[in-house]
Short mmCIF file of N, CA and C in Angstrom, two decimals:
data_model
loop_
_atom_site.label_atom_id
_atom_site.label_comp_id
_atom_site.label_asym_id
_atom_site.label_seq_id
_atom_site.Cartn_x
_atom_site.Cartn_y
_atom_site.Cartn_z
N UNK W 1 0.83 -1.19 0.00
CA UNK W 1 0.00 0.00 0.00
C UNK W 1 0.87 1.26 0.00
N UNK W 2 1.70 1.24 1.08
CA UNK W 2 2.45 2.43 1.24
C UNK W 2 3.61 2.70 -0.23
N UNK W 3 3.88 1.94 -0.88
CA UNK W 3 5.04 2.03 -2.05
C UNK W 3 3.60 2.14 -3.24
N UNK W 4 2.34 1.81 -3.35
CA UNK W 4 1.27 2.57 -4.37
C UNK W 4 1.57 3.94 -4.33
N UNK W 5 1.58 4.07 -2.52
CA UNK W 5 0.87 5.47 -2.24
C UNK W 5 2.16 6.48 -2.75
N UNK W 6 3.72 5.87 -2.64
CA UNK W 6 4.76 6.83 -2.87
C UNK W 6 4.80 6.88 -4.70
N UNK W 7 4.28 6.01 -5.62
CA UNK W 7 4.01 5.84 -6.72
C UNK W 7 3.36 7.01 -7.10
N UNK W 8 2.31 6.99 -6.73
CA UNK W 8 1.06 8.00 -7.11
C UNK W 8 1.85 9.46 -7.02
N UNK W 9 2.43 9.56 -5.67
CA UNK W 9 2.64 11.08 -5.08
C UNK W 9 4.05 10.98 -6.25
N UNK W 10 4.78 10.58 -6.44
CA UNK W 10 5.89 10.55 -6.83
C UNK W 10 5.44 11.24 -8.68
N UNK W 11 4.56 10.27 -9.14
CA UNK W 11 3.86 10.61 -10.47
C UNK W 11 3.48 12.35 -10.46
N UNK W 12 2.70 12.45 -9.26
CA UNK W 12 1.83 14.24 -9.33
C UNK W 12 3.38 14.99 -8.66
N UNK W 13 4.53 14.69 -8.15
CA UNK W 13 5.59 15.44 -8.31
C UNK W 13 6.11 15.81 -9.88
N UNK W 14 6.39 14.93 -10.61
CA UNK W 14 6.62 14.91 -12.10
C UNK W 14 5.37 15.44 -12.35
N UNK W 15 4.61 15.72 -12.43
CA UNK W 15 3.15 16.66 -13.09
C UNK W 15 3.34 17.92 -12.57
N UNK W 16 3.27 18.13 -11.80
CA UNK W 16 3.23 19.37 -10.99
C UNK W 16 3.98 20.12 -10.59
N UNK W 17 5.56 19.35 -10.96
CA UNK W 17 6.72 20.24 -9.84
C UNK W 17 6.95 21.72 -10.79
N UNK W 18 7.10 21.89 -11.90
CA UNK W 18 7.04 22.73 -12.52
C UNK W 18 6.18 24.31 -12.59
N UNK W 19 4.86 23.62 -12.30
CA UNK W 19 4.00 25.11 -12.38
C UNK W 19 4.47 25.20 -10.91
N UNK W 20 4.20 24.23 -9.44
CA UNK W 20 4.49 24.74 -8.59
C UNK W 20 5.66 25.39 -8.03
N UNK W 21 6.99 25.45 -8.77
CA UNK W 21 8.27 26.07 -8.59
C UNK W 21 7.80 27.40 -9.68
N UNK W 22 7.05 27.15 -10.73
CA UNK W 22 6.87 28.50 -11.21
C UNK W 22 6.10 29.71 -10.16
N UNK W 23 4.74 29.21 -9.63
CA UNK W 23 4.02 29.90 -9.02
C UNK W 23 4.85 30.83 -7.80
N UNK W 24 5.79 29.82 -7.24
CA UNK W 24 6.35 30.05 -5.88
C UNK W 24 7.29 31.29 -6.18
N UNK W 25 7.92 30.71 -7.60
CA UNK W 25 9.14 31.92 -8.29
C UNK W 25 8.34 33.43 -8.10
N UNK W 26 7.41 33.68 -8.93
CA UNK W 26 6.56 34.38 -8.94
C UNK W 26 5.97 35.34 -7.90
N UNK W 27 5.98 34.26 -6.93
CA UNK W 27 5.47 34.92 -5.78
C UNK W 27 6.23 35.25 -4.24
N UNK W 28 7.33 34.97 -5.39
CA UNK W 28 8.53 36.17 -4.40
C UNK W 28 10.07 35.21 -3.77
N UNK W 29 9.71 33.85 -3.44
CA UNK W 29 10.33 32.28 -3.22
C UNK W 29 11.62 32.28 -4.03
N UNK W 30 13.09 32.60 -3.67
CA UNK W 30 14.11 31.86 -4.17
C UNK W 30 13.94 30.70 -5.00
N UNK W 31 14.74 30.05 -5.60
CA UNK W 31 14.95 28.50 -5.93
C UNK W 31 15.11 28.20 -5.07
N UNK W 32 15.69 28.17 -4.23
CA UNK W 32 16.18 26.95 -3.01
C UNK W 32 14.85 27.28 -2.13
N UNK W 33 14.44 28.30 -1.48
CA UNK W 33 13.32 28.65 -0.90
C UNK W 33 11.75 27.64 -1.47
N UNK W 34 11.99 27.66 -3.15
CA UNK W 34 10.87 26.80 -3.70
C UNK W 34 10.54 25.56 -3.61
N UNK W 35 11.96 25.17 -3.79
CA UNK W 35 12.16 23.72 -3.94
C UNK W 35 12.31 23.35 -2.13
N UNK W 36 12.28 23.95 -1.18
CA UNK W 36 12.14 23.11 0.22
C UNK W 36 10.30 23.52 0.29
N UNK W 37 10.03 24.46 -0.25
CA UNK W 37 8.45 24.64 0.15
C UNK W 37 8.06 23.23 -0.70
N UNK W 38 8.69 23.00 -1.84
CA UNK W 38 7.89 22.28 -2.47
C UNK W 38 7.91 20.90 -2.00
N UNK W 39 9.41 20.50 -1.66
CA UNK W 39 9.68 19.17 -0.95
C UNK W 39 8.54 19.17 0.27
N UNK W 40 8.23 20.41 1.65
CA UNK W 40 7.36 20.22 2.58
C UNK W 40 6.05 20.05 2.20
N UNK W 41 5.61 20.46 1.13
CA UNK W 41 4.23 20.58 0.08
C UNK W 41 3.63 18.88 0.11
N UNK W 42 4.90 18.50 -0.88
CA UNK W 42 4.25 17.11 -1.33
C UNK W 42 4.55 15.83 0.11
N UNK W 43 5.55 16.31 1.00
CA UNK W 43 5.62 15.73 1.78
C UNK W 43 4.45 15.53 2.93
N UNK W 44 3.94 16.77 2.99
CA UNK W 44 2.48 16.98 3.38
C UNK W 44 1.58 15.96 2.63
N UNK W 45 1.34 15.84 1.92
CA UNK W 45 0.32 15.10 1.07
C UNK W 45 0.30 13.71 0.68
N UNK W 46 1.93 13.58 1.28
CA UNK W 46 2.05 11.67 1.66
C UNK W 46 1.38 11.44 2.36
N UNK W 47 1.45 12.33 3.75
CA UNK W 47 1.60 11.98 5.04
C UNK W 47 -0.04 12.07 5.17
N UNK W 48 -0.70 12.85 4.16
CA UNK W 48 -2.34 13.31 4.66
C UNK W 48 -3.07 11.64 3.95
N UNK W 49 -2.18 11.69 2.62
CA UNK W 49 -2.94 10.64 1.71
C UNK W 49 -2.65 9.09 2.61
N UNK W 50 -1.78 8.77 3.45
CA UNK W 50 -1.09 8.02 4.33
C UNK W 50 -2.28 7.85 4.75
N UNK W 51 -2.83 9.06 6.01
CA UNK W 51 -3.51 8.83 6.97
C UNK W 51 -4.93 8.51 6.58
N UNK W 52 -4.97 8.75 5.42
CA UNK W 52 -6.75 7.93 4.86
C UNK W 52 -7.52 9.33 4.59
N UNK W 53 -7.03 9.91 4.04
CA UNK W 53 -7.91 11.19 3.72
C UNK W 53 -7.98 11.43 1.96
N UNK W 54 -9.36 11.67 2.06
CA UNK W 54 -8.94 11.84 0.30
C UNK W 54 -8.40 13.39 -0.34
N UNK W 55 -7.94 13.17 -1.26
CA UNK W 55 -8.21 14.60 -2.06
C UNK W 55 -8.51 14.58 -3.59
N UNK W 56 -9.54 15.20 -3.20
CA UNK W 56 -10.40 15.45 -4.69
C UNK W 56 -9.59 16.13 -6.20
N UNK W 57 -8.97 16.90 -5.92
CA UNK W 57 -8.06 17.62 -6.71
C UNK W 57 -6.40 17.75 -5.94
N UNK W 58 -5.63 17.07 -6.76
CA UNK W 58 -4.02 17.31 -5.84
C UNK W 58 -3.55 18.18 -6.25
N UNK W 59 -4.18 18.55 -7.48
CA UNK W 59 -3.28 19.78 -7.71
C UNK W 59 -3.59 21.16 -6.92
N UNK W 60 -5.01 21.61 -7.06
CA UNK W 60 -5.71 22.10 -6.28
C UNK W 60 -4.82 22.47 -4.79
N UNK W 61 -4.79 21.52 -4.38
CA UNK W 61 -4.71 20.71 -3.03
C UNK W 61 -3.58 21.54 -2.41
N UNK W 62 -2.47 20.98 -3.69
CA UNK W 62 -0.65 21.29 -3.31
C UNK W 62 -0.56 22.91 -3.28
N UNK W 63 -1.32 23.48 -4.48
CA UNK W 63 -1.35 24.98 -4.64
C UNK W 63 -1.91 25.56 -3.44
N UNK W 64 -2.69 25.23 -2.54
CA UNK W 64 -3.36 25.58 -1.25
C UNK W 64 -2.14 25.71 -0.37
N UNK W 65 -1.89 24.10 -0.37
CA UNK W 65 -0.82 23.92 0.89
C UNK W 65 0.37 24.92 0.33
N UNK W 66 1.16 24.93 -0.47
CA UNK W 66 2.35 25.80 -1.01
C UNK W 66 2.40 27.04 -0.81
N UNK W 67 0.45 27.63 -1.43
CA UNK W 67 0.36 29.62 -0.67
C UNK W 67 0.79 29.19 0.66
N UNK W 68 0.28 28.11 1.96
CA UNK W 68 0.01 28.63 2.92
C UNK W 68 1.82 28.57 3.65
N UNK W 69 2.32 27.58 3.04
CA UNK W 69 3.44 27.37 3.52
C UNK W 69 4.52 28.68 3.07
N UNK W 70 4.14 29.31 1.82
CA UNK W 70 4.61 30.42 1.76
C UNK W 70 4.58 31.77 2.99
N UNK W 71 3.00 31.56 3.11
CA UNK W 71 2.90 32.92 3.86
C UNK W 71 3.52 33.01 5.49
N UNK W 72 3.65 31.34 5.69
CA UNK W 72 3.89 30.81 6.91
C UNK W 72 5.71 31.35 6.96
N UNK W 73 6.49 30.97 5.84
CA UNK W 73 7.82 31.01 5.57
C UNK W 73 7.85 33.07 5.88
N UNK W 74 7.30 33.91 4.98
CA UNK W 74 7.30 34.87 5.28
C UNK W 74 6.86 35.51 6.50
N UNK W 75 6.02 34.83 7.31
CA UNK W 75 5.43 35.75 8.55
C UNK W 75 7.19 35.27 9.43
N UNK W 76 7.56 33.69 9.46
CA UNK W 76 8.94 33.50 10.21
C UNK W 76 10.05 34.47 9.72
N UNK W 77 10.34 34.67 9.01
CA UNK W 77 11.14 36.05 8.07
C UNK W 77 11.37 37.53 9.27
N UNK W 78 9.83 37.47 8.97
CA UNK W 78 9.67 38.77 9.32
C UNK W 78 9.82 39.21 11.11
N UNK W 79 8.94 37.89 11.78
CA UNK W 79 9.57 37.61 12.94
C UNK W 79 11.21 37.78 13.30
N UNK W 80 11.88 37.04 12.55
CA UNK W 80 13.70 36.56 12.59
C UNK W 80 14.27 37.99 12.35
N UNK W 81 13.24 38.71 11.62
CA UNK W 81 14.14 40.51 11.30
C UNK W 81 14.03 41.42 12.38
N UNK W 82 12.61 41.36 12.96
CA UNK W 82 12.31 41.85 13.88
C UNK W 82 13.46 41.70 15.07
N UNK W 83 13.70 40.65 15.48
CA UNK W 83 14.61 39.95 16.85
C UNK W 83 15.77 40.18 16.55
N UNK W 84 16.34 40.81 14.94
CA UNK W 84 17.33 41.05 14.69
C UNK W 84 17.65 42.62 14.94
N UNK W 85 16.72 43.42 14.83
CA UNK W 85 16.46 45.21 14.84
C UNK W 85 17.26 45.27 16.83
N UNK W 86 17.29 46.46 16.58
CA UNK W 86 17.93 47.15 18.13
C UNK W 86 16.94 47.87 18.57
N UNK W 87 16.48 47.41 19.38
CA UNK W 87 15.18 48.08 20.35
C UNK W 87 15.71 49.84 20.12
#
């Protein structure tokens, strides 16, 4: 079951890794910045499709998780600059 399930996800990496390193480019994300959002993205979606959950659309799905992991990456940013400033 579990080597289907890395099959499948492994397949919608090769489908998808492309627009989703484009989108991320786009929306402000280094390469290296893209490609770990994207590695935590689909790694997310083992781990959800693992636990018995469906998803109706993966692509959908990954583009959800990727904004949020973006905005998540930028709010830590902005935190880490802050703690860096001199009162």
């Amino acid at each position: 079951m579990e080597e289907q399930l890395a099959g499948y996800v492994s397949g919608l990496y090769e489908e998808h890794y492309a627009g989703l390193f484009r989108h991320l480019i786009l929306s402000g994300s280094t390469a290296a910045e893209a490609d770990d959002l994207i590695q935590e993205g689909f790694l997310r979606l083992f781990r959800h499709l693992g636990s018995g959950h469906p998803v109706d659309n993966p692509r959908w799905w990954l583009v959800k998780v990727m904004h949020n992991l973006r905005i998540d990456d930028i709010r830590k940013r902005k935190r880490e600059f802050a703690l860096d400033q001199p009162s």
